[in-house]
CSV table of C-alpha atoms and ligand atoms in Angstrom, one decimal:
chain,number,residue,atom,x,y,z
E,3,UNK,CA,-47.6,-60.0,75.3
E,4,UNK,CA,-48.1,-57.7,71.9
E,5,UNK,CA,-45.1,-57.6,71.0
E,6,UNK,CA,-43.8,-53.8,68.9
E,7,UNK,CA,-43.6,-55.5,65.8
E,8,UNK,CA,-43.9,-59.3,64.8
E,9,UNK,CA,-44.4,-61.7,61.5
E,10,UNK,CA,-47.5,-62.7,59.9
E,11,UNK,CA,-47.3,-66.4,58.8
E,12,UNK,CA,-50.2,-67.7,56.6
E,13,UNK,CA,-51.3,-71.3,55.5
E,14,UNK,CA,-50.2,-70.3,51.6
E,15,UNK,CA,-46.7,-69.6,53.1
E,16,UNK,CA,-46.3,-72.3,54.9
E,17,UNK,CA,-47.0,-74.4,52.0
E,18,UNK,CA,-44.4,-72.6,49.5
E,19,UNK,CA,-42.2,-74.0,52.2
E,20,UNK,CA,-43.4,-77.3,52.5
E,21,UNK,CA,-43.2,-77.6,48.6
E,22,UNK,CA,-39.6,-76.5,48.8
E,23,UNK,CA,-38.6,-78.8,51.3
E,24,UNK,CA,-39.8,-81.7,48.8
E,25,UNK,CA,-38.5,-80.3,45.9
E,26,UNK,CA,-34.7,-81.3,44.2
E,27,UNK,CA,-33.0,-78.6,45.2
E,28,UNK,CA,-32.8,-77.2,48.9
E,29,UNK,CA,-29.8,-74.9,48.0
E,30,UNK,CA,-29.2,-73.1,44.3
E,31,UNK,CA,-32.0,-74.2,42.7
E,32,UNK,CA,-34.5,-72.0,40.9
E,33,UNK,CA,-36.8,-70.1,43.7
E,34,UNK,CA,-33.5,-68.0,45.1
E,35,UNK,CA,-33.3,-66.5,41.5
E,36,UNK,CA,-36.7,-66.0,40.9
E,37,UNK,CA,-36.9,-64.1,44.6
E,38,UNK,CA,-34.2,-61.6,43.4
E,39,UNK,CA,-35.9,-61.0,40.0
E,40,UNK,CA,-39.2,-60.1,42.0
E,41,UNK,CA,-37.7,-58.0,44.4
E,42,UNK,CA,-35.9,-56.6,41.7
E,43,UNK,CA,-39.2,-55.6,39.9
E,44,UNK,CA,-41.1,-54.6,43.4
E,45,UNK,CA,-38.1,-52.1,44.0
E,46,UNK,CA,-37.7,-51.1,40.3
E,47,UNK,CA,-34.1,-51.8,40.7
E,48,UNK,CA,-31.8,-53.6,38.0
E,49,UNK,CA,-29.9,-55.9,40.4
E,50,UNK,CA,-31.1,-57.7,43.9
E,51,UNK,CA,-28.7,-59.9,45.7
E,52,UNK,CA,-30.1,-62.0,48.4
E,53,UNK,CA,-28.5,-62.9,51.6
E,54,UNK,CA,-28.4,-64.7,55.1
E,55,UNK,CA,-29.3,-62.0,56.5
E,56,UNK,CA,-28.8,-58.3,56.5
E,57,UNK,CA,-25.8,-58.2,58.7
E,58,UNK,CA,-24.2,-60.3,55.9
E,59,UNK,CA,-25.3,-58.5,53.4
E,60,UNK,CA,-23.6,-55.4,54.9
E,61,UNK,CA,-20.4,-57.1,55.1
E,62,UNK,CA,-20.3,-57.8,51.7
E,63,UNK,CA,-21.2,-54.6,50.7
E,64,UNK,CA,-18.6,-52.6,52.9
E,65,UNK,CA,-16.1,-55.2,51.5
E,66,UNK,CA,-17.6,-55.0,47.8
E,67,UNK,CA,-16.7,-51.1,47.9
E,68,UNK,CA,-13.4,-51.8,49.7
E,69,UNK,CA,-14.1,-49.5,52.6
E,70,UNK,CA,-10.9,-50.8,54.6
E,71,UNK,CA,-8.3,-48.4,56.3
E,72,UNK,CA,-11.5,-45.8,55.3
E,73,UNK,CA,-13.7,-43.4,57.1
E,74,UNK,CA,-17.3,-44.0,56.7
E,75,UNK,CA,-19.8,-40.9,58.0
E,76,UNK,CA,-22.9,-43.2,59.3
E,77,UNK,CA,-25.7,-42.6,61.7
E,78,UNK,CA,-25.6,-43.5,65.6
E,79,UNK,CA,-29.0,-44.6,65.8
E,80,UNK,CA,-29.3,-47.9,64.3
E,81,UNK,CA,-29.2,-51.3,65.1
E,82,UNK,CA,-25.2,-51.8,66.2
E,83,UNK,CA,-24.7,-54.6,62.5
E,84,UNK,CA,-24.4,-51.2,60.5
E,85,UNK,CA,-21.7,-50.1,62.4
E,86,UNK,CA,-20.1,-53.4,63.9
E,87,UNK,CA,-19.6,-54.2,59.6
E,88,UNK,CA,-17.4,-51.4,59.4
E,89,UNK,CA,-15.5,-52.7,62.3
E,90,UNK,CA,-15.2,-55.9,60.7
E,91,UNK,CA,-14.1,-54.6,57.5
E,92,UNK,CA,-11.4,-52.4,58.9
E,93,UNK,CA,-13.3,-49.8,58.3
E,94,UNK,CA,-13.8,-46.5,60.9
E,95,UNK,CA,-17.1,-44.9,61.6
E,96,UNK,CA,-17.8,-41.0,61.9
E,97,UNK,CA,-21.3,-40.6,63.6
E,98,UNK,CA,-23.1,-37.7,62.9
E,99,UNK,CA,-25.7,-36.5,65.1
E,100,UNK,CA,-29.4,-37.0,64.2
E,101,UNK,CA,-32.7,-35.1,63.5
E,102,UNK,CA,-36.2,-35.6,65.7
E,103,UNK,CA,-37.4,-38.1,63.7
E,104,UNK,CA,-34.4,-40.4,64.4
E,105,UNK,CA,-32.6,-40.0,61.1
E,106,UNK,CA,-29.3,-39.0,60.3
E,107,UNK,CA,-29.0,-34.9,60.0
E,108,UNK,CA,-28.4,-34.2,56.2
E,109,UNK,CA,-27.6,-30.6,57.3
E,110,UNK,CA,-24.6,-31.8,59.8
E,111,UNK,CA,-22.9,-33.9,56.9
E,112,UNK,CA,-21.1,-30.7,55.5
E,113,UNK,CA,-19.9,-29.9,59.0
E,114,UNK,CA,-19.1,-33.3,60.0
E,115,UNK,CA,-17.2,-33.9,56.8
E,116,UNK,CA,-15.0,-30.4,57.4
E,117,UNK,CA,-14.7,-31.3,60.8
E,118,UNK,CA,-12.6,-34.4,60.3
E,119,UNK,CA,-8.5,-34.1,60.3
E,120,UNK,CA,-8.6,-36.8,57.7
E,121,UNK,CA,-11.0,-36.0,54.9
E,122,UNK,CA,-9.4,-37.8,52.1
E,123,UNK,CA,-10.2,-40.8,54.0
E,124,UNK,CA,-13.6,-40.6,54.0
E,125,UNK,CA,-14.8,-42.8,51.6
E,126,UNK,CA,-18.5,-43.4,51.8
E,127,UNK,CA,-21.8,-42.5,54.1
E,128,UNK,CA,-23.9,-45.2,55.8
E,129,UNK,CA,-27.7,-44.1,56.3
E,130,UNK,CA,-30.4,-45.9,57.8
E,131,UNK,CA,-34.3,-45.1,57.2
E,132,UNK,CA,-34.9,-45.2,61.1
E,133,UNK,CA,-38.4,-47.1,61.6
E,134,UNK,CA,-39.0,-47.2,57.8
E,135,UNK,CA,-39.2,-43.4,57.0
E,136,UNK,CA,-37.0,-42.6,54.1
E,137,UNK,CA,-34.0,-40.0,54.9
E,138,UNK,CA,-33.6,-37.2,52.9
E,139,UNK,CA,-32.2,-39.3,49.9
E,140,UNK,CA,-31.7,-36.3,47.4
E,141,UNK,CA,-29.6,-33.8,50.2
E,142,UNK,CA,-27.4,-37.3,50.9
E,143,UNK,CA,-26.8,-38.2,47.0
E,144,UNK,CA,-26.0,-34.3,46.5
E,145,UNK,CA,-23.3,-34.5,49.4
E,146,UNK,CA,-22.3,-37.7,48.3
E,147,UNK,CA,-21.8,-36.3,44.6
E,148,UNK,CA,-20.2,-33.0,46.0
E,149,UNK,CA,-16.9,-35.3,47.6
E,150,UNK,CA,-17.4,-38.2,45.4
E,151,UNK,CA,-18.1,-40.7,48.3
E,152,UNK,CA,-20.5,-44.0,48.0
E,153,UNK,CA,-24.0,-43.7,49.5
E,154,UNK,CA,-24.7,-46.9,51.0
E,155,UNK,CA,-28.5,-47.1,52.4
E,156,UNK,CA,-29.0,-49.4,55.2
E,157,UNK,CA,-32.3,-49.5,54.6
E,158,UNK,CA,-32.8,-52.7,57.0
E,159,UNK,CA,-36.7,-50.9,58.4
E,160,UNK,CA,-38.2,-50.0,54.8
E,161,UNK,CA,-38.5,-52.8,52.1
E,162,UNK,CA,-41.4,-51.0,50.8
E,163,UNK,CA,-41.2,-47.6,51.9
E,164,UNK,CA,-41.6,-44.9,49.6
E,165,UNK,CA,-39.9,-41.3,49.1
E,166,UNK,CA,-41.2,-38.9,46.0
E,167,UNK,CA,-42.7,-41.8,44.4
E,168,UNK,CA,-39.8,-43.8,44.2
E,169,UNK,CA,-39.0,-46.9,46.3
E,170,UNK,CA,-36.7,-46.8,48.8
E,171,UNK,CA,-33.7,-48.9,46.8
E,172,UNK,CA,-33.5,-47.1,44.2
E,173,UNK,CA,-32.5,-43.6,46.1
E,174,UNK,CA,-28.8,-44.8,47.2
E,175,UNK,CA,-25.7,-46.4,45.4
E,176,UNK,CA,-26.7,-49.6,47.3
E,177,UNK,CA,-29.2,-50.4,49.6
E,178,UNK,CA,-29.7,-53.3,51.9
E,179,UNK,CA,-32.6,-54.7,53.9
E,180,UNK,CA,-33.4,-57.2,56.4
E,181,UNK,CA,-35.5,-59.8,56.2
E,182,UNK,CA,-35.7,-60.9,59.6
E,183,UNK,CA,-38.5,-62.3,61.5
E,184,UNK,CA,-40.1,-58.8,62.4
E,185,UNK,CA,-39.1,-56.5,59.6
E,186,UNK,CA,-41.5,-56.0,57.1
E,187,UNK,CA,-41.7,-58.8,55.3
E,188,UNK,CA,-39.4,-62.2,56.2
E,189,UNK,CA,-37.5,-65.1,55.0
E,190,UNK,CA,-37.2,-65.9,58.6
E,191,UNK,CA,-33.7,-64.6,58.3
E,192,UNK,CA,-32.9,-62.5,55.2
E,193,UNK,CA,-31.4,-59.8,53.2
E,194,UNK,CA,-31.1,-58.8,50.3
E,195,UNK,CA,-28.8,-56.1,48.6
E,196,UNK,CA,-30.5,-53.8,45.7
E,197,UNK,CA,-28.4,-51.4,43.3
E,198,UNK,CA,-28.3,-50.5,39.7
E,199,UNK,CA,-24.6,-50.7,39.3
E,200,UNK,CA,-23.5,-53.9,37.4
E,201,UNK,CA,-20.0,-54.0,38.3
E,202,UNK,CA,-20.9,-53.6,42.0
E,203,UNK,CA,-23.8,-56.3,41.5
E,204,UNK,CA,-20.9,-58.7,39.7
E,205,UNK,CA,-18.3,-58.5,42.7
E,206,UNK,CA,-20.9,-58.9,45.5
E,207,UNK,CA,-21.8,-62.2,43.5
E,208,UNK,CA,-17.9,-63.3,43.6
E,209,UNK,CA,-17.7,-62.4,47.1
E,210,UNK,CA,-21.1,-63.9,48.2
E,211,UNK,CA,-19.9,-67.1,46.4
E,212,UNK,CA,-16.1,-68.5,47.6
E,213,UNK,CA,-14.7,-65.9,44.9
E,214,UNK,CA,-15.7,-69.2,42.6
E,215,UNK,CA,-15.2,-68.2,38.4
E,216,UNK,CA,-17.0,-71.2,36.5
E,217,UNK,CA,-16.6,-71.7,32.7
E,218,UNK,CA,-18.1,-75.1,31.8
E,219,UNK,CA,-16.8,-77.4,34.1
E,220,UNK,CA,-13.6,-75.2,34.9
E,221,UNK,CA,-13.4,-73.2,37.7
E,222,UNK,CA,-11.4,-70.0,38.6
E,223,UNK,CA,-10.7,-68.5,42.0
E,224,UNK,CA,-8.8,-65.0,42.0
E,225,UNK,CA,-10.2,-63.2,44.8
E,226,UNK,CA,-11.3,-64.4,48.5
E,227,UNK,CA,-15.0,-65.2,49.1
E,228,UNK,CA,-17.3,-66.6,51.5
E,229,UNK,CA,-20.6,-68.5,51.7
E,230,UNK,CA,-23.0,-66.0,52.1
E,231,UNK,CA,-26.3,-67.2,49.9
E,232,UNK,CA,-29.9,-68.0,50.7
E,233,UNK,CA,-30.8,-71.1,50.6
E,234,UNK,CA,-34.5,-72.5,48.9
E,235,UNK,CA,-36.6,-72.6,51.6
E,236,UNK,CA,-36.0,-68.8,52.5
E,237,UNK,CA,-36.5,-68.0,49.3
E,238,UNK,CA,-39.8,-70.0,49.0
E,239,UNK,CA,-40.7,-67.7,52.4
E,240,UNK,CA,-39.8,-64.9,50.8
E,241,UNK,CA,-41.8,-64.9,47.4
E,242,UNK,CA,-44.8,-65.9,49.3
E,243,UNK,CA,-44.5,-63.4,51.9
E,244,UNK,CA,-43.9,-60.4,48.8
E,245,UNK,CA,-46.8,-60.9,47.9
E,246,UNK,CA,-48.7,-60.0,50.7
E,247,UNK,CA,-46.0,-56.6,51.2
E,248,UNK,CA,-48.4,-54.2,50.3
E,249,UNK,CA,-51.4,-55.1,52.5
E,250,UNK,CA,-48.9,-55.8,55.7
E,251,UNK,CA,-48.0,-52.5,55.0
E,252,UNK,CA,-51.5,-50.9,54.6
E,253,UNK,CA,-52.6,-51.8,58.1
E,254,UNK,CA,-49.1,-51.1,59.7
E,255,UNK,CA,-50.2,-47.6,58.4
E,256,UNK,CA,-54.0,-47.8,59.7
E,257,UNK,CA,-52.5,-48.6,63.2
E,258,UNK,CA,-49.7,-45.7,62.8
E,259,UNK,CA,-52.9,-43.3,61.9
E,260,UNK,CA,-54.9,-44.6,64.4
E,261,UNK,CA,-52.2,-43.8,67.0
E,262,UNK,CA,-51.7,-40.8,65.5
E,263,UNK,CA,-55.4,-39.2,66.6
E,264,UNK,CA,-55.7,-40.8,69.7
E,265,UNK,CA,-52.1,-39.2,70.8
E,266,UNK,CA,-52.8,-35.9,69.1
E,267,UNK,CA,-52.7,-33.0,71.9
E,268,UNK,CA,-51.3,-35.5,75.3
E,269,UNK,CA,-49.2,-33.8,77.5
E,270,UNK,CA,-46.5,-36.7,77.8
E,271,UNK,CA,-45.0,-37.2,74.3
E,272,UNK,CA,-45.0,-36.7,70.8
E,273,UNK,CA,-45.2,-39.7,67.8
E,274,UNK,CA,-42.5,-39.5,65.1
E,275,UNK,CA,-45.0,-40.3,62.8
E,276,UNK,CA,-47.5,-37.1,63.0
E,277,UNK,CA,-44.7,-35.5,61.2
E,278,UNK,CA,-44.4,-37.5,58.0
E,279,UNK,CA,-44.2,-35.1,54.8
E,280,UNK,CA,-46.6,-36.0,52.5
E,281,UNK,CA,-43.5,-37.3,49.8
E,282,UNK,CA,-42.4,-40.3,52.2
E,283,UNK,CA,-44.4,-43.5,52.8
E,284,UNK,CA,-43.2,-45.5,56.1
E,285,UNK,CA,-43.1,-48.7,56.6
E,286,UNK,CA,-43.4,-48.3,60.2
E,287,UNK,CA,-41.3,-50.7,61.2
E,288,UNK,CA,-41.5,-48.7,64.2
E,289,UNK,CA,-43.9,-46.5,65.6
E,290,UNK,CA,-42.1,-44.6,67.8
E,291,UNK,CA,-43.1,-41.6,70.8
E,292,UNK,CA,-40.6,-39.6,72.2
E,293,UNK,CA,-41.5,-38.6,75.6
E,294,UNK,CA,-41.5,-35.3,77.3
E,295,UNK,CA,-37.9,-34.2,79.0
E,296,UNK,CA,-40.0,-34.5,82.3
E,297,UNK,CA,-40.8,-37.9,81.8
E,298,UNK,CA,-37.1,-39.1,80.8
E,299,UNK,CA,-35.9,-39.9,84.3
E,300,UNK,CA,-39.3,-42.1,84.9
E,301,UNK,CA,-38.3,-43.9,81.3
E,302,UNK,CA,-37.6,-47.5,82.8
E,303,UNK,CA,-40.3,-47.5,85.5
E,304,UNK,CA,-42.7,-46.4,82.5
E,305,UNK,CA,-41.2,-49.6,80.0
E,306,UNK,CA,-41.3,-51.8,83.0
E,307,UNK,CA,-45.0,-50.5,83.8
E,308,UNK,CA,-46.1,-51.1,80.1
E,309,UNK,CA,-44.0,-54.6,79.7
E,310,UNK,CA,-46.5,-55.8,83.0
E,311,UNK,CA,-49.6,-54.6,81.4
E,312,UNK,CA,-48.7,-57.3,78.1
E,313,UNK,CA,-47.4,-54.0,76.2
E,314,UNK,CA,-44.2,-55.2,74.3
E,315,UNK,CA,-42.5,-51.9,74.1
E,316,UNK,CA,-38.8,-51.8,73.1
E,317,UNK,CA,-36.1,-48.6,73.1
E,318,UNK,CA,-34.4,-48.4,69.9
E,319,UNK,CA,-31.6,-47.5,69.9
E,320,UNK,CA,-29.3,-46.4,72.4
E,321,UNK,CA,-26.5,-44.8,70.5
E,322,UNK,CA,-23.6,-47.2,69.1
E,323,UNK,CA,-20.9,-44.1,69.9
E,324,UNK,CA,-22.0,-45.0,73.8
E,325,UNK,CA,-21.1,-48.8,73.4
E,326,UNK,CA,-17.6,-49.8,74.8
E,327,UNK,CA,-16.5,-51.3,71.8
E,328,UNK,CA,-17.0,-47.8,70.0
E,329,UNK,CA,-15.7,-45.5,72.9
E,330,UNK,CA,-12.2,-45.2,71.8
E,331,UNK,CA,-12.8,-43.3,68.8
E,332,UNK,CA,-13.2,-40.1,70.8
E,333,UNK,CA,-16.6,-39.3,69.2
E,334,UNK,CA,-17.6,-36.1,70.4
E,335,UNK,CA,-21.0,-36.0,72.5
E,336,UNK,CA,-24.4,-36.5,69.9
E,337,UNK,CA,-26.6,-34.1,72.0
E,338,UNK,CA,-29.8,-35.2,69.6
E,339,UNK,CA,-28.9,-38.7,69.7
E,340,UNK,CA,-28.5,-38.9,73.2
E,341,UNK,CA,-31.6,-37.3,74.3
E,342,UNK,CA,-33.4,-39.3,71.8
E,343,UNK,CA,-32.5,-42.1,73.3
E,344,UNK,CA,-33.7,-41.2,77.0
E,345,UNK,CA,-37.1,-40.2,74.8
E,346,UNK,CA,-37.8,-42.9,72.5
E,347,UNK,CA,-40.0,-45.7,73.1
E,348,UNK,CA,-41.7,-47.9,70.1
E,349,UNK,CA,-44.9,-48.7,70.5
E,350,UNK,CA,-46.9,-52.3,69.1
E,351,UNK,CA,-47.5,-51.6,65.0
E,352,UNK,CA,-47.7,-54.8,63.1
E,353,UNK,CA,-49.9,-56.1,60.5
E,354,UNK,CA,-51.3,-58.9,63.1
E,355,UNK,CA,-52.5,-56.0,65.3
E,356,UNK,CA,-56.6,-54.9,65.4
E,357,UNK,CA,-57.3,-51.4,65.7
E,358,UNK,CA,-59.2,-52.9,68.9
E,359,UNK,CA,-56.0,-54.0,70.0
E,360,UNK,CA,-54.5,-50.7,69.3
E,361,UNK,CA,-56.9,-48.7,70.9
E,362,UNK,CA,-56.8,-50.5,74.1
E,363,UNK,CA,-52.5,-50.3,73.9
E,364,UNK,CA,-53.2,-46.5,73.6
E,365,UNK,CA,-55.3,-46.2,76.6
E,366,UNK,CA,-53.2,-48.1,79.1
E,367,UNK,CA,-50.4,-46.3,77.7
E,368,UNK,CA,-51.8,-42.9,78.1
E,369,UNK,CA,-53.4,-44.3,81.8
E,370,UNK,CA,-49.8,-45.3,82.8
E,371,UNK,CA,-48.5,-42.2,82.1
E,372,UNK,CA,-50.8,-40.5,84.1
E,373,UNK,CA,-49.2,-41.5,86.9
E,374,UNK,CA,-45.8,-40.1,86.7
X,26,LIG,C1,-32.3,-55.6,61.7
X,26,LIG,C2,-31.2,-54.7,61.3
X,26,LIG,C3,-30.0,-55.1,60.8
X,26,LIG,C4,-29.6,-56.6,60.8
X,26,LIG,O1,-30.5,-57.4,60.2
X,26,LIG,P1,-30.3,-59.0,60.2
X,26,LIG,O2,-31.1,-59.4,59.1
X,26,LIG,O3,-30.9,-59.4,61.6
X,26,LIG,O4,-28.9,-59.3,60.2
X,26,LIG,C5,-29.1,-54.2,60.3
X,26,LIG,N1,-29.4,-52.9,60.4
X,26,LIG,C6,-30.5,-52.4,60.9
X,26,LIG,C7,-30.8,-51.0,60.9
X,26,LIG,C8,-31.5,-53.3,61.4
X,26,LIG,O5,-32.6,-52.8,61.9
């Protein structure tokens, strides 16, 4: 089976491991720090934080910025650890609806934020660079500015994704990726938490940390904290594997192209990726087609069709408003989200992937289709 998107492990990484495994220190020693510094740099950000993993990276963030008894405008298409962190922090999501490409609808923030009984709880807005295409960073910060709320970027689908010129992790208050097995680089599990601001950076450190103060050998505790840190041997991963970020990322973007020309003028769908302005760089975390309307009741006979050919397509996401944990907050229907969802399918794109390999996924695909 290809799978849509997997990790790329070579013999150099595997012996930054090794090496940490024998070293003194398996938790806090020095390769956790120097990981954050070089991410730091990569992004062109002042502070990195790294983490577990993304989900806990969120959680400290929502918590870090005190989002509880708040309302936080977010996106329904994501990966349900955006959302479910809110839960978790008390915290109440407002989903606005979504544009083709899978991103949240800068031009529906207005109306979403007037729409709301209680506006002067709405404290922040929760984005997501669906697949590893930026949003529309400068509409968001301009919004954000307008009602003074925090613009928090789950930006878990675009460590090294791009928007005019400037990495993604630099555009929000504070951004957050994953670096889990299959995003675009890994630490096995992983996150880390970019931003500029120092006394955000300091209070994600306390939290991240058992709230622990240290001054010599005294130590101070005045606000709750957990355990949430990387250990050594993720960070050993991690430096190894940044290097190697911008080739994974070069032929993620060969295969996305590749799809691209083969797909152009079909009858069945359209790729997300055809569409890119020229001022965003993916990551293409996901290459994603959106079938035709005509298609959409065929959708699981067409995954099921494409799983038994070795095909490892995936759906992401059906909408988090539609889970039974989130129905009670009387979301009103998404239309764009929904019918994404009975459209999107995401295709193999990885940086283990031959455009031979490609080229024969696209075939089958486009012979599969044929028969519906
Ligand atoms: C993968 C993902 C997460 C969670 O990441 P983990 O590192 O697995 O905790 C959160 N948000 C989005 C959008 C994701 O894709």
């Amino acid at each position: 089976m290809n799978p849509y998107s997997t990790q790329s492990i070579d013999q150099e990484d595997i012996l930054a491991v090794v090496q940490a495994l024998k070293s003194d220190y398996l938790t806090q020693g020095p390769l956790v720090g120097q990981f954050e510094h070089a991410l730091a740099d990569y992004l062109g950000v002042k502070y990195v934080l790294v983490c577990p993993n993304a989900t806990s990276a969120l959680f400290l963030t929502y918590q870090a910025l005190d989002l509880s008894q708040h309302l936080v405008i977010t996106t329904p298409i994501s990966f349900v650890a955006t959302s479910n962190m809110l839960l978790a922090n008390h915290a109440t999501p407002l989903f606005c609806d979504i544009k083709e490409d899978g991103n949240m609808d800068e031009n529906l923030l207005e109306s979403c934020y007037q729409a709301c009984p209680h506006k002067e709880r709405i404290k922040a807005v929760v984005s997501v660079d669906f697949g590893g295409k930026s949003v529309e960073a400068r509409a968001i910060a301009d919004f954000c500015r307008a009602y003074d709320l925090f613009f928090i970027s789950d930006s878990s689908h675009a460590l090294g994704g791009s928007y005019h010129h400037q990495k993604i992790g630099v555009l929000a208050d504070v951004s957050i990726f994953s670096l889990h097995a299959i995003k675009p680089i890994t630490t096995a599990e992983g996150g880390a938490i970019a931003t500029n601001d120092r006394m955000l950076y300091e209070k994600l450190q306390l939290l991240a940390n058992h709230g622990v103060q240290k001054n010599g050998f005294d130590v101070e505790v005045s606000s709750l904290g957990y355990n949430f840190r990387m250990n050594e041997l993720q960070a050993a991963l991690g430096l190894s594997q940044l290097k190697k970020i911008d080739a994974f990322l070069a032929v993620r973007e060969k295969i996305a192209c590749f799809y691209d020309d083969f797909f152009r003028g079909n009858p069945y769908f359209s790729c997300v990726h055809t569409s890119l302005p020229a001022y965003i760089q993916s990551t293409n975390h996901l290459y994603s087609i959106l079938l035709k309307p005509f298609l959409w009741a065929h959708k699981e006979a067409i995954l099921q069709a494409l799983l038994k050919a070795q095909i490892g397509v995936q759906v992401h996401y059906k909408p988090i408003h539609t889970f039974k944990l989130y129905q009670n907050l009387g979301t009103p229907t998404l239309p764009k989200a929904e019918n994404f969802y009975k459209a999107q399918i995401s295709l193999p794109c990885h940086q283990k992937m031959s455009l031979a390999l490609a080229q024969h996924t696209a075939r089958t695909l486009l012979d599969i289709l044929g028969r519906f």
